[in-house]
Short mmCIF file of C-alpha atoms in Angstrom, two decimals:
data_model
loop_
_atom_site.label_atom_id
_atom_site.label_comp_id
_atom_site.label_asym_id
_atom_site.label_seq_id
_atom_site.Cartn_x
_atom_site.Cartn_y
_atom_site.Cartn_z
CA MET A 1 2.15 10.44 -14.57
CA THR A 2 3.47 7.26 -16.46
CA PRO A 3 2.30 3.96 -16.29
CA VAL A 4 5.42 3.00 -14.62
CA ASN A 5 4.57 5.56 -11.72
CA VAL A 6 1.05 4.09 -11.46
CA ALA A 7 2.29 0.44 -11.39
CA LEU A 8 4.87 1.23 -8.72
CA TRP A 9 2.29 3.09 -6.58
CA ALA A 10 -0.30 0.19 -6.97
CA ALA A 11 2.38 -2.41 -6.02
CA GLY A 12 3.56 -0.27 -3.13
CA ALA A 13 -0.04 0.29 -1.83
CA ALA A 14 -0.78 -3.51 -2.19
CA LEU A 15 2.23 -4.52 -0.38
CA MET A 16 1.54 -2.00 2.51
CA ALA A 17 -2.14 -3.20 2.73
CA LEU A 18 -1.05 -6.87 2.74
CA GLY A 19 1.62 -6.05 5.30
CA PHE A 20 -0.72 -4.20 7.56
CA ALA A 21 -3.42 -6.80 7.44
CA ARG A 22 -0.85 -9.48 8.09
CA LEU A 23 0.72 -7.69 11.09
CA ARG A 24 -2.45 -7.43 13.11
CA GLY A 25 -2.68 -11.15 14.02
CA PRO A 26 0.88 -11.60 15.50
CA LEU A 27 0.71 -8.28 17.06
CA ALA A 28 -2.41 -9.11 18.90
CA ARG A 29 -1.10 -12.67 19.98
CA LEU A 30 2.06 -11.10 21.11
CA ARG A 31 0.36 -8.43 23.27
CA THR A 32 -1.77 -11.21 24.60
CA LEU A 33 1.19 -13.38 25.56
CA GLN A 34 2.77 -10.47 27.22
CA ALA A 35 -0.24 -9.62 29.25
CA ALA A 36 -0.59 -13.26 30.46
CA ASP A 37 3.26 -13.23 31.24
CA GLU A 38 2.76 -10.08 33.12
CA ASN A 39 -0.16 -11.69 35.06
CA ALA A 40 1.76 -14.76 35.84
CA ARG A 41 4.80 -12.77 37.23
CA ARG A 42 2.32 -10.66 39.34
CA TYR A 43 0.83 -13.72 40.76
CA GLU A 44 4.12 -15.42 41.43
CA SER A 45 5.41 -12.40 43.29
CA TRP A 46 2.16 -12.11 45.28
CA ARG A 47 2.37 -15.90 45.99
CA GLY A 48 6.11 -15.92 46.93
CA SER A 49 7.49 -18.16 44.32
CA ARG A 50 10.83 -19.47 45.02
CA LEU A 51 11.95 -19.77 41.24
CA SER A 52 14.23 -17.09 39.79
CA GLU A 53 13.97 -15.94 36.22
CA SER A 54 16.90 -18.34 35.35
CA ASP A 55 15.10 -21.26 37.06
CA ARG A 56 12.10 -20.85 34.75
CA GLY A 57 13.77 -22.08 31.56
CA VAL A 58 12.19 -21.64 28.18
CA THR A 59 8.46 -22.11 27.99
CA GLY A 60 6.13 -22.60 25.00
CA ALA A 61 4.96 -19.12 25.33
CA ASP A 62 8.50 -17.88 25.02
CA VAL A 63 8.99 -19.99 21.78
CA MET A 64 5.54 -18.65 20.49
CA ARG A 65 6.70 -15.24 21.24
CA GLN A 66 9.96 -15.59 19.29
CA GLN A 67 8.00 -16.76 16.33
CA MET A 68 5.55 -13.91 16.65
CA ARG A 69 8.58 -11.37 16.71
CA GLY A 70 9.81 -13.01 13.55
CA GLN A 71 6.59 -12.74 11.85
CA LEU A 72 6.31 -9.13 12.75
CA GLN A 73 9.80 -8.47 11.42
CA LEU A 74 9.12 -10.00 8.09
CA TRP A 75 5.56 -8.28 7.53
CA GLY A 76 7.15 -5.09 8.74
CA ALA A 77 9.80 -5.38 6.02
CA VAL A 78 6.92 -6.03 3.59
CA VAL A 79 5.31 -2.69 4.57
CA GLY A 80 8.75 -1.04 4.26
CA ALA A 81 9.22 -2.30 0.72
CA GLY A 82 5.66 -1.05 -0.15
CA PHE A 83 6.60 2.49 1.12
CA MET A 84 9.78 2.26 -0.85
CA LEU A 85 7.87 1.37 -3.96
CA VAL A 86 5.58 4.24 -3.46
CA PHE A 87 8.54 6.47 -2.82
CA ILE A 88 10.33 5.10 -5.90
CA GLY A 89 7.01 5.66 -7.85
CA PHE A 90 7.17 9.47 -7.00
CA ALA A 91 10.87 9.59 -7.92
CA VAL A 92 10.77 8.01 -11.33
CA ARG A 93 9.96 10.25 -14.25
#
């Protein structure tokens, strides 16, 4: 166990902790948006809306959902980089 190994493990663990902490917010908001969208679709089908999917257009929720997916991808990549650093820490001699 060299200082390089310990440094890589610490950096990897820090990146994973940061990534997981930052993933929670966008994931919760994305799930909330999806639940609200499903509820709205269920209500529209019950009410008998005359609008089709193509007539709806892009809503603010669609834009926010796209932004949340981008944040999930970014912080998922940070978690992946942390895993890689931990793996490299075990591989380095």
